[in-house]
């Protein structure tokens, strides 16, 4: 491995691990920009999935006792149905166009609420919307690894504490991404080179995740909601830049 390869590998692990520890999502968005410079797309995504799961396990310790399984099931059960649908759609849809549409939504939503002094909340029960968001998240996860995009947008306006919000986001993403990683493993996408990269990047990611968790613990509920809005805006920018890099 060259020095340049190690630099990009470690930088991606630091960025993705910290964001995962801080917010419970966003590992792929903040890592792939680094790793796609040195790795083929399939290998980069495979490593991101593993890092997301390992980093997410650390974050699960924070929210395990706060998981409302009935609330989570409203999102997660439809997502499990959406995953195979997304895999079927992937065979004939232009994934790049879909990612740009999602990025536009993230930029619009994140940019608008970033400029507002207060963030609106939805206090009523919305099981149909919740289920639809979960289902679409499963599809987006299968198509482009964007399982948390819509769910984060929706959770940010729920009147939940930061722990309740993270319990839904982290558990949902952990489940979807674990299934995706298992799918890649069954397809034989993890080679010896990937295993060597894991040995190097996973310890770095785990330490970085702990730094993110420490920052998260110091935040108030309102600060965490504001953080989600800002990260959505940044995520939209990252998707656009990544797709532009691929095109040009």
Coordinates of N, CA and C in Angstrom, one line a residue:
X1 N 0.8 -1.2 0.0 CA 0.0 0.0 0.0 C 0.9 1.3 0.0
X2 N 0.5 2.2 -0.8 CA 1.3 3.4 -0.9 C 0.9 4.4 0.2
X3 N 1.7 5.4 0.4 CA 1.4 6.4 1.4 C 0.1 7.1 1.1
X4 N -0.1 7.4 -0.2 CA -1.4 8.1 -0.6 C -2.6 7.2 -0.3
X5 N -2.5 5.9 -0.6 CA -3.6 5.0 -0.3 C -3.9 5.0 1.2
X6 N -2.9 4.9 2.0 CA -3.1 4.9 3.5 C -3.7 6.2 4.0
X7 N -3.3 7.3 3.4 CA -3.8 8.6 3.8 C -5.3 8.7 3.5
X8 N -5.8 8.3 2.3 CA -7.2 8.4 2.0 C -8.0 7.4 2.7
X9 N -7.4 6.2 3.0 CA -8.1 5.2 3.7 C -8.4 5.6 5.2
X10 N -7.3 6.2 5.8 CA -7.5 6.6 7.2 C -8.3 7.9 7.3
X11 N -8.2 8.8 6.4 CA -9.0 10.0 6.4 C -10.5 9.7 6.3
X12 N -10.8 8.7 5.4 CA -12.2 8.3 5.3 C -12.7 7.7 6.5
X13 N -11.9 6.8 7.2 CA -12.3 6.2 8.4 C -12.5 7.2 9.5
X14 N -11.7 8.2 9.6 CA -11.8 9.2 10.6 C -13.1 10.0 10.4
X15 N -13.4 10.4 9.2 CA -14.5 11.3 8.9 C -15.8 10.5 9.1
X16 N -15.9 9.3 8.5 CA -17.1 8.5 8.7 C -17.4 8.0 10.1
X17 N -16.3 7.6 10.8 CA -16.5 7.1 12.2 C -16.9 8.2 13.1
X18 N -16.4 9.4 12.9 CA -16.8 10.5 13.8 C -18.2 10.9 13.6
X19 N -18.7 11.0 12.3 CA -20.1 11.4 12.0 C -21.0 10.3 12.5
X20 N -20.7 9.0 12.4 CA -21.5 8.0 12.9 C -21.7 8.1 14.4
X21 N -20.5 8.3 15.1 CA -20.6 8.5 16.5 C -21.4 9.7 17.0
X22 N -21.3 10.8 16.2 CA -22.0 12.0 16.5 C -23.5 12.0 16.3
X23 N -23.9 11.4 15.1 CA -25.3 11.5 14.7 C -26.0 10.2 14.5
X24 N -25.2 9.1 14.4 CA -25.8 7.8 14.2 C -26.2 7.4 12.8
X25 N -25.7 8.2 11.8 CA -25.9 8.0 10.4 C -24.9 8.8 9.7
X26 N -24.8 8.7 8.3 CA -24.0 9.5 7.5 C -22.6 9.0 7.2
X27 N -22.3 7.7 7.6 CA -21.0 7.1 7.4 C -20.6 7.1 5.9
X28 N -21.5 6.6 5.1 CA -21.2 6.5 3.7 C -21.0 7.9 3.0
X29 N -21.8 8.8 3.4 CA -21.8 10.1 2.8 C -20.5 10.8 3.1
X30 N -19.9 10.6 4.3 CA -18.7 11.3 4.6 C -17.4 10.5 4.4
X31 N -17.6 9.3 4.0 CA -16.4 8.4 3.8 C -16.1 8.1 2.3
X32 N -17.2 7.9 1.5 CA -17.0 7.5 0.1 C -16.2 8.6 -0.7
X33 N -16.4 9.8 -0.3 CA -15.7 10.9 -1.1 C -14.2 10.6 -1.0
X34 N -13.7 10.1 0.1 CA -12.3 9.7 0.3 C -11.9 8.4 -0.4
X35 N -12.7 7.4 -0.1 CA -12.4 6.0 -0.6 C -12.5 5.8 -2.0
X36 N -13.5 6.5 -2.7 CA -13.6 6.3 -4.1 C -12.4 6.9 -4.9
X37 N -11.6 7.6 -4.2 CA -10.3 8.1 -4.9 C -9.3 6.9 -5.0
X38 N -9.4 5.9 -4.2 CA -8.4 4.9 -4.2 C -8.9 3.4 -4.4
X39 N -10.3 3.3 -4.4 CA -10.9 2.0 -4.4 C -12.0 1.9 -5.5
X40 N -12.2 0.7 -6.1 CA -13.3 0.5 -7.0 C -14.6 0.7 -6.2
X41 N -15.7 1.2 -6.9 CA -16.9 1.5 -6.2 C -17.5 0.4 -5.3
X42 N -17.5 -0.9 -5.8 CA -18.0 -2.0 -5.1 C -17.2 -2.3 -3.8
X43 N -15.9 -2.2 -3.9 CA -15.0 -2.5 -2.8 C -15.2 -1.3 -1.8
X44 N -15.3 -0.1 -2.2 CA -15.4 1.0 -1.3 C -16.7 0.9 -0.6
X45 N -17.8 0.6 -1.3 CA -19.1 0.5 -0.6 C -19.1 -0.7 0.4
X46 N -18.5 -1.8 0.0 CA -18.4 -2.9 0.9 C -17.7 -2.6 2.2
X47 N -16.6 -1.8 2.1 CA -15.9 -1.4 3.3 C -16.7 -0.4 4.2
X48 N -17.4 0.5 3.5 CA -18.3 1.4 4.2 C -19.3 0.7 5.0
X49 N -19.9 -0.3 4.4 CA -21.0 -1.1 5.1 C -20.5 -1.7 6.3
X50 N -19.3 -2.3 6.2 CA -18.7 -3.0 7.4 C -18.4 -1.9 8.5
X51 N -17.8 -0.8 8.1 CA -17.5 0.2 9.0 C -18.7 0.8 9.7
X52 N -19.8 1.0 8.9 CA -21.0 1.5 9.4 C -21.6 0.6 10.5
X53 N -21.5 -0.7 10.2 CA -22.0 -1.7 11.2 C -21.2 -1.7 12.5
X54 N -19.9 -1.7 12.3 CA -19.0 -1.8 13.5 C -19.1 -0.5 14.3
X55 N -19.1 0.6 13.6 CA -19.2 1.9 14.3 C -20.6 2.0 14.9
X56 N -21.6 1.6 14.2 CA -23.0 1.6 14.7 C -23.2 0.8 16.0
X57 N -22.5 -0.3 16.1 CA -22.6 -1.1 17.3 C -22.2 -0.3 18.6
X58 N -21.2 0.5 18.4 CA -20.7 1.4 19.5 C -21.8 2.4 19.9
X59 N -22.5 2.9 18.9 CA -23.5 3.9 19.2 C -24.8 3.2 19.7
X60 N -25.0 2.0 19.4 CA -26.2 1.3 19.9 C -26.2 1.2 21.4
X61 N -25.0 1.2 22.0 CA -24.9 1.1 23.5 C -25.6 2.3 24.1
X62 N -25.5 3.5 23.4 CA -26.2 4.7 23.9 C -27.7 4.6 23.9
X63 N -28.2 3.9 23.0 CA -29.7 4.0 22.7 C -30.5 2.8 23.0
X64 N -29.8 1.7 23.3 CA -30.4 0.4 23.4 C -31.6 0.4 24.3
X65 N -31.5 1.0 25.4 CA -32.6 1.0 26.4 C -33.7 2.0 26.0
X66 N -33.4 2.8 25.0 CA -34.4 3.8 24.6 C -35.2 3.4 23.3
X67 N -34.9 2.2 22.8 CA -35.5 1.8 21.6 C -37.0 1.5 21.8
X68 N -37.9 2.2 21.1 CA -39.3 1.9 21.1 C -39.6 0.9 20.0
X69 N -39.7 -0.3 20.2 CA -39.7 -1.3 19.2 C -41.0 -1.2 18.3
X70 N -42.1 -0.7 18.9 CA -43.3 -0.5 18.1 C -43.1 0.7 17.1
X71 N -42.5 1.7 17.6 CA -42.2 2.9 16.8 C -41.2 2.5 15.7
X72 N -40.2 1.8 16.0 CA -39.2 1.4 15.1 C -39.8 0.5 14.0
X73 N -40.7 -0.5 14.4 CA -41.3 -1.4 13.5 C -42.0 -0.7 12.4
X74 N -42.7 0.4 12.7 CA -43.4 1.1 11.7 C -42.5 1.6 10.5
X75 N -41.3 1.9 10.8 CA -40.3 2.2 9.8 C -39.6 1.0 9.2
X76 N -39.2 0.1 10.1 CA -38.3 -1.0 9.7 C -39.0 -2.1 8.9
X77 N -40.2 -2.5 9.2 CA -40.9 -3.5 8.5 C -41.1 -3.2 7.0
X78 N -41.6 -1.9 6.7 CA -41.7 -1.5 5.3 C -40.3 -1.5 4.6
X79 N -39.3 -1.1 5.4 CA -37.9 -1.0 4.8 C -37.5 -2.4 4.3
X80 N -37.8 -3.4 5.1 CA -37.4 -4.8 4.7 C -38.1 -5.2 3.4
X81 N -39.3 -4.7 3.2 CA -40.0 -4.9 1.9 C -39.4 -4.1 0.8
X82 N -39.0 -2.9 1.2 CA -38.4 -2.0 0.2 C -37.1 -2.4 -0.4
X83 N -36.3 -3.1 0.4 CA -34.9 -3.5 0.0 C -35.0 -4.4 -1.3
X84 N -35.7 -5.5 -1.4 CA -35.8 -6.3 -2.6 C -36.4 -5.5 -3.8
X85 N -37.4 -4.6 -3.5 CA -37.9 -3.7 -4.5 C -36.9 -2.9 -5.1
X86 N -36.0 -2.3 -4.2 CA -34.9 -1.4 -4.7 C -33.9 -2.2 -5.6
X87 N -33.7 -3.4 -5.2 CA -32.8 -4.2 -6.0 C -33.3 -4.5 -7.4
X88 N -34.6 -4.7 -7.5 CA -35.3 -4.9 -8.8 C -35.2 -3.6 -9.6
X89 N -35.5 -2.5 -8.9 CA -35.5 -1.2 -9.6 C -34.1 -0.8 -10.1
X90 N -33.1 -1.3 -9.4 CA -31.7 -1.0 -9.7 C -31.3 -1.5 -11.1
X91 N -32.1 -2.5 -11.6 CA -31.7 -3.2 -12.8 C -32.1 -2.3 -14.0
X92 N -33.0 -1.3 -13.8 CA -33.4 -0.5 -15.0 C -33.5 1.0 -14.7
X93 N -33.2 1.4 -13.5 CA -33.3 2.9 -13.2 C -31.9 3.5 -13.2
X94 N -31.8 4.7 -13.6 CA -30.5 5.5 -13.5 C -30.3 5.9 -12.1
X95 N -29.4 5.2 -11.4 CA -29.1 5.4 -10.0 C -28.5 6.8 -9.8
X96 N -27.7 7.3 -10.8 CA -27.2 8.7 -10.7 C -28.2 9.7 -10.6
X97 N -29.2 9.6 -11.5 CA -30.3 10.6 -11.5 C -31.1 10.5 -10.1
X98 N -31.3 9.3 -9.6 CA -32.0 9.2 -8.3 C -31.2 9.9 -7.2
X99 N -29.9 9.7 -7.2 CA -29.1 10.3 -6.1 C -29.1 11.8 -6.2
X100 N -29.1 12.3 -7.4 CA -29.2 13.8 -7.6 C -30.5 14.3 -7.1
X101 N -31.6 13.6 -7.4 CA -32.9 14.0 -6.9 C -32.9 14.0 -5.3
X102 N -32.4 13.0 -4.7 CA -32.3 12.9 -3.3 C -31.4 14.1 -2.7
X103 N -30.3 14.3 -3.4 CA -29.4 15.4 -3.0 C -30.1 16.7 -3.0
X104 N -30.9 16.9 -4.1 CA -31.7 18.2 -4.2 C -32.6 18.4 -3.1
X105 N -33.3 17.3 -2.7 CA -34.2 17.3 -1.6 C -33.5 17.6 -0.3
X106 N -32.4 17.0 -0.1 CA -31.6 17.3 1.1 C -31.1 18.7 1.2
X107 N -30.6 19.2 0.1 CA -30.2 20.6 0.0 C -31.3 21.6 0.3
X108 N -32.5 21.3 -0.3 CA -33.6 22.2 -0.1 C -34.1 22.2 1.3
X109 N -34.3 21.0 1.8 CA -34.8 20.8 3.2 C -33.8 21.4 4.2
X110 N -32.5 20.9 4.1 CA -31.5 21.3 5.0 C -31.2 22.8 5.0
X111 N -31.1 23.3 3.7 CA -30.9 24.7 3.6 C -32.0 25.6 4.1
X112 N -33.2 25.2 3.9 CA -34.3 26.0 4.3 C -34.4 26.1 5.9
X113 N -34.3 24.9 6.5 CA -34.4 24.9 8.0 C -33.2 25.3 8.7
X114 N -32.0 25.3 8.0 CA -30.8 25.9 8.6 C -30.9 27.4 8.8
X115 N -31.7 28.0 7.9 CA -31.9 29.5 8.0 C -33.0 29.9 9.0
X116 N -33.8 29.0 9.4 CA -34.9 29.3 10.3 C -34.4 29.2 11.8
X117 N -34.9 30.1 12.6 CA -34.5 30.2 14.0 C -35.1 29.0 14.7
X118 N -36.3 28.6 14.3 CA -36.9 27.4 15.0 C -37.3 26.4 14.0
X119 N -37.3 25.1 14.4 CA -37.6 24.0 13.5 C -39.0 23.5 13.9
X120 N -39.9 23.4 12.9 CA -41.3 23.0 13.2 C -41.3 21.5 13.7
X121 N -42.3 21.1 14.4 CA -42.5 19.8 14.9 C -43.8 19.2 14.5
X122 N -43.9 17.9 14.2 CA -45.1 17.2 13.9 C -45.5 16.4 15.2
X123 N -46.5 16.8 15.9 CA -46.8 16.1 17.2 C -47.9 15.0 17.0
X124 N -48.6 15.0 15.9 CA -49.7 14.0 15.8 C -49.1 12.6 15.3
X125 N -49.9 11.6 15.5 CA -49.5 10.3 15.0 C -49.6 10.2 13.5
X126 N -48.6 9.7 12.8 CA -48.6 9.7 11.3 C -48.1 8.3 10.8
X127 N -48.8 7.2 11.2 CA -48.3 5.9 10.8 C -48.2 5.7 9.3
X128 N -49.1 6.2 8.5 CA -49.0 6.0 7.0 C -47.7 6.7 6.5
X129 N -47.4 7.9 6.9 CA -46.2 8.6 6.5 C -45.0 7.9 7.0
X130 N -45.0 7.5 8.2 CA -43.9 6.8 8.8 C -43.6 5.5 8.0
X131 N -44.6 4.7 7.7 CA -44.4 3.5 6.9 C -43.9 3.8 5.5
X132 N -44.4 4.9 4.9 CA -43.9 5.2 3.5 C -42.5 5.7 3.5
X133 N -42.1 6.4 4.6 CA -40.7 6.9 4.7 C -39.8 5.6 4.9
X134 N -40.2 4.7 5.7 CA -39.4 3.5 5.9 C -39.3 2.7 4.7
X135 N -40.4 2.5 3.9 CA -40.4 1.8 2.7 C -39.4 2.4 1.7
X136 N -39.6 3.7 1.5 CA -38.7 4.4 0.5 C -37.3 4.4 0.9
X137 N -37.0 4.4 2.2 CA -35.6 4.3 2.7 C -35.0 3.0 2.4
X138 N -35.8 1.9 2.4 CA -35.3 0.6 2.1 C -34.9 0.5 0.6
X139 N -35.8 1.2 -0.3 CA -35.5 1.2 -1.7 C -34.2 2.0 -2.0
X140 N -34.1 3.2 -1.3 CA -32.9 4.0 -1.5 C -31.7 3.4 -1.0
X141 N -31.8 2.6 0.1 CA -30.7 1.9 0.6 C -30.1 0.9 -0.4
X142 N -31.0 0.1 -1.0 CA -30.6 -0.9 -2.0 C -30.1 -0.3 -3.2
X143 N -30.6 0.9 -3.7 CA -30.1 1.5 -4.9 C -28.8 2.2 -4.7
X144 N -28.7 3.0 -3.7 CA -27.5 3.9 -3.6 C -27.0 4.1 -2.2
X145 N -27.3 3.2 -1.3 CA -26.8 3.3 0.1 C -27.3 4.5 0.8
X146 N -28.5 5.0 0.5 CA -29.0 6.3 1.1 C -30.2 6.0 2.0
X147 N -30.1 4.9 2.7 CA -31.2 4.4 3.5 C -31.7 5.5 4.6
X148 N -30.8 6.3 5.1 CA -31.1 7.2 6.1 C -31.5 8.6 5.7
X149 N -31.5 8.9 4.4 CA -31.7 10.2 3.9 C -33.1 10.7 4.3
X150 N -34.2 10.0 3.8 CA -35.5 10.4 4.1 C -35.9 10.3 5.5
X151 N -35.4 9.2 6.2 CA -35.8 9.0 7.6 C -35.2 10.1 8.4
X152 N -34.0 10.6 8.2 CA -33.4 11.7 8.9 C -34.2 13.0 8.7
X153 N -34.7 13.2 7.5 CA -35.5 14.4 7.3 C -36.8 14.4 8.1
X154 N -37.4 13.2 8.1 CA -38.6 13.1 8.8 C -38.4 13.1 10.4
X155 N -37.4 12.4 10.9 CA -37.2 12.4 12.3 C -36.8 13.8 12.9
X156 N -36.2 14.6 12.0 CA -35.7 15.9 12.5 C -36.9 16.8 12.9
X157 N -38.1 16.5 12.4 CA -39.2 17.4 12.8 C -40.2 16.6 13.7
X158 N -39.8 15.5 14.3 CA -40.5 14.8 15.3 C -40.2 15.4 16.7
X159 N -41.2 15.4 17.6 CA -40.9 16.0 18.9 C -40.3 15.0 19.9
X160 N -39.2 14.3 19.4 CA -38.5 13.3 20.2 C -37.3 13.9 20.8
X161 N -36.8 13.3 21.9 CA -35.5 13.7 22.4 C -34.4 13.2 21.5
X162 N -33.2 13.7 21.7 CA -32.1 13.2 20.9 C -31.9 11.7 21.0
X163 N -32.1 11.2 22.1 CA -31.9 9.7 22.3 C -32.9 8.9 21.6
X164 N -34.2 9.4 21.7 CA -35.3 8.7 20.9 C -35.1 8.8 19.4
X165 N -34.6 10.0 19.0 CA -34.4 10.1 17.5 C -33.2 9.2 17.1
X166 N -32.2 9.2 17.8 CA -31.0 8.4 17.5 C -31.4 6.9 17.6
X167 N -32.2 6.5 18.5 CA -32.6 5.1 18.6 C -33.3 4.6 17.4
X168 N -34.1 5.5 16.7 CA -34.8 5.1 15.5 C -33.8 5.1 14.3
X169 N -33.0 6.2 14.2 CA -32.1 6.3 13.1 C -31.0 5.2 13.1
X170 N -30.4 5.0 14.2 CA -29.3 4.1 14.3 C -29.7 2.6 14.1
X171 N -30.8 2.3 14.8 CA -31.3 0.9 14.7 C -31.7 0.6 13.2
X172 N -32.5 1.5 12.7 CA -32.9 1.4 11.3 C -31.8 1.2 10.3
X173 N -30.8 2.1 10.4 CA -29.7 2.1 9.5 C -28.8 0.8 9.7
X174 N -28.6 0.5 10.9 CA -27.8 -0.7 11.3 C -28.5 -2.0 10.6
X175 N -29.8 -2.1 10.7 CA -30.5 -3.3 10.1 C -30.3 -3.3 8.6
X176 N -30.7 -2.2 8.0 CA -30.6 -2.1 6.5 C -29.2 -2.3 6.0
X177 N -28.2 -1.7 6.6 CA -26.8 -1.8 6.1 C -26.2 -3.2 6.4
X178 N -26.6 -3.8 7.5 CA -26.2 -5.2 7.8 C -26.7 -6.1 6.7
X179 N -27.9 -6.0 6.4 CA -28.5 -6.8 5.3 C -27.8 -6.6 4.0
X180 N -27.4 -5.4 3.7 CA -26.7 -5.0 2.5 C -25.3 -5.7 2.5
X181 N -24.6 -5.6 3.6 CA -23.3 -6.2 3.7 C -23.3 -7.7 3.6
X182 N -24.4 -8.3 4.2 CA -24.5 -9.8 4.0 C -24.7 -10.1 2.6
X183 N -25.5 -9.3 1.9 CA -25.7 -9.5 0.4 C -24.5 -9.5 -0.4
X184 N -23.6 -8.5 -0.1 CA -22.3 -8.4 -0.8 C -21.4 -9.6 -0.4
X185 N -21.5 -10.0 0.8 CA -20.7 -11.2 1.3 C -21.1 -12.5 0.5
X186 N -22.4 -12.7 0.5 CA -22.9 -13.8 -0.2 C -22.5 -13.8 -1.7
X187 N -22.5 -12.6 -2.3 CA -22.1 -12.5 -3.7 C -20.6 -12.6 -3.9
X188 N -19.8 -12.7 -2.8 CA -18.4 -12.9 -2.9 C -17.6 -11.6 -3.3
X189 N -18.2 -10.5 -2.8 CA -17.6 -9.2 -3.1 C -16.4 -8.8 -2.2
X190 N -16.3 -9.5 -1.1 CA -15.2 -9.2 -0.1 C -14.0 -10.1 -0.5
X191 N -12.9 -9.5 -1.0 CA -11.7 -10.2 -1.3 C -10.6 -9.9 -0.3
X192 N -9.4 -10.5 -0.5 CA -8.3 -10.4 0.5 C -7.9 -9.0 0.6
X193 N -7.9 -8.2 -0.5 CA -7.5 -6.8 -0.4 C -8.5 -6.0 0.6
X194 N -9.8 -6.4 0.5 CA -10.7 -5.7 1.4 C -10.5 -6.0 2.8
X195 N -10.1 -7.3 3.1 CA -9.8 -7.7 4.5 C -8.6 -6.9 5.1
X196 N -7.6 -6.7 4.2 CA -6.4 -6.0 4.7 C -6.8 -4.6 5.0
X197 N -7.6 -4.0 4.1 CA -8.0 -2.6 4.4 C -8.9 -2.5 5.7
X198 N -9.7 -3.5 5.9 CA -10.5 -3.5 7.2 C -9.6 -3.5 8.4
X199 N -8.5 -4.3 8.3 CA -7.6 -4.4 9.5 C -7.0 -3.1 9.8
X200 N -6.8 -2.2 8.8 CA -6.1 -0.9 9.0 C -7.2 0.1 9.4
X201 N -8.3 0.1 8.7 CA -9.3 1.2 9.0 C -10.2 1.1 10.1
X202 N -10.5 -0.2 10.5 CA -11.5 -0.4 11.6 C -11.1 0.1 12.9
X203 N -9.8 -0.1 13.4 CA -9.4 0.5 14.6 C -9.4 2.0 14.6
X204 N -9.1 2.6 13.5 CA -9.1 4.1 13.4 C -10.6 4.6 13.5
X205 N -11.5 3.9 12.8 CA -12.9 4.2 12.8 C -13.5 4.1 14.2
X206 N -13.1 3.1 14.9 CA -13.6 2.8 16.2 C -13.2 4.0 17.2
X207 N -12.0 4.4 17.1 CA -11.5 5.5 18.0 C -12.2 6.8 17.6
X208 N -12.4 7.0 16.3 CA -13.0 8.2 15.8 C -14.5 8.2 16.2
X209 N -15.1 7.1 16.2 CA -16.5 7.0 16.6 C -16.7 7.4 18.1
X210 N -15.8 6.9 18.9 CA -15.8 7.3 20.3 C -15.7 8.8 20.5
X211 N -14.9 9.5 19.7 CA -14.8 10.9 19.7 C -16.1 11.6 19.4
X212 N -16.8 11.0 18.3 CA -18.1 11.5 18.0 C -19.1 11.3 19.0
X213 N -19.1 10.2 19.7 CA -20.0 9.8 20.8 C -19.8 10.8 22.0
X214 N -18.6 11.1 22.3 CA -18.3 12.1 23.4 C -18.9 13.4 23.1
X215 N -18.8 13.9 21.8 CA -19.4 15.1 21.4 C -20.9 15.1 21.5
X216 N -21.5 14.0 21.0 CA -22.9 13.8 21.1 C -23.5 13.9 22.5
X217 N -22.8 13.4 23.5 CA -23.3 13.4 24.8 C -23.4 14.8 25.4
X218 N -22.6 15.7 24.9 CA -22.6 17.1 25.4 C -23.7 18.0 24.7
X219 N -24.4 17.4 23.8 CA -25.4 18.2 23.0 C -26.8 18.1 23.7
X220 N -27.5 19.2 23.6 CA -28.9 19.2 24.0 C -29.8 18.7 22.9
X221 N -31.1 18.4 23.3 CA -32.0 17.9 22.3 C -32.1 18.9 21.1
X222 N -32.3 20.2 21.4 CA -32.4 21.2 20.3 C -31.1 21.3 19.4
X223 N -30.0 21.2 20.1 CA -28.7 21.2 19.3 C -28.6 20.0 18.4
X224 N -29.1 18.8 18.9 CA -29.0 17.6 18.1 C -29.9 17.7 16.9
X225 N -31.1 18.3 17.1 CA -32.1 18.5 15.9 C -31.5 19.4 14.9
X226 N -30.8 20.5 15.4 CA -30.2 21.4 14.5 C -29.0 20.8 13.8
X227 N -28.3 19.9 14.5 CA -27.2 19.2 13.8 C -27.7 18.3 12.7
X228 N -28.8 17.6 12.9 CA -29.3 16.8 11.8 C -29.7 17.6 10.6
X229 N -30.2 18.8 10.8 CA -30.6 19.7 9.6 C -29.3 20.1 8.9
X230 N -28.3 20.5 9.6 CA -27.0 20.9 9.0 C -26.4 19.7 8.2
X231 N -26.4 18.5 8.9 CA -25.7 17.4 8.2 C -26.5 17.0 7.0
X232 N -27.8 17.2 6.9 CA -28.6 16.9 5.7 C -28.1 17.8 4.6
X233 N -27.9 19.1 4.9 CA -27.5 20.1 3.9 C -26.1 19.7 3.4
X234 N -25.2 19.3 4.3 CA -23.9 18.9 3.9 C -23.9 17.6 3.1
X235 N -24.8 16.7 3.5 CA -24.9 15.4 2.8 C -25.4 15.7 1.3
X236 N -26.3 16.6 1.1 CA -26.7 16.9 -0.2 C -25.6 17.5 -1.1
X237 N -24.7 18.3 -0.5 CA -23.6 18.9 -1.2 C -22.6 17.7 -1.5
X238 N -22.4 16.8 -0.6 CA -21.4 15.7 -0.8 C -21.9 14.8 -2.0
X239 N -23.2 14.5 -2.0 CA -23.7 13.7 -3.1 C -23.5 14.3 -4.4
X240 N -23.8 15.6 -4.5 CA -23.7 16.3 -5.8 C -22.2 16.4 -6.2
X241 N -21.3 16.7 -5.3 CA -19.9 16.7 -5.6 C -19.4 15.3 -6.0
X242 N -19.8 14.3 -5.4 CA -19.4 12.9 -5.7 C -19.8 12.5 -7.1
X243 N -21.1 12.8 -7.4 CA -21.6 12.5 -8.7 C -20.9 13.3 -9.8
X244 N -20.6 14.6 -9.5 CA -19.9 15.4 -10.5 C -18.5 14.9 -10.7
X245 N -17.9 14.4 -9.7 CA -16.5 13.8 -9.8 C -16.6 12.6 -10.8
X246 N -17.6 11.8 -10.6 CA -17.7 10.6 -11.4 C -18.0 10.9 -12.9
X247 N -18.8 12.0 -13.1 CA -19.1 12.4 -14.5 C -18.0 13.0 -15.2
X248 N -17.2 13.8 -14.4 CA -16.1 14.6 -15.1 C -14.7 14.1 -14.8

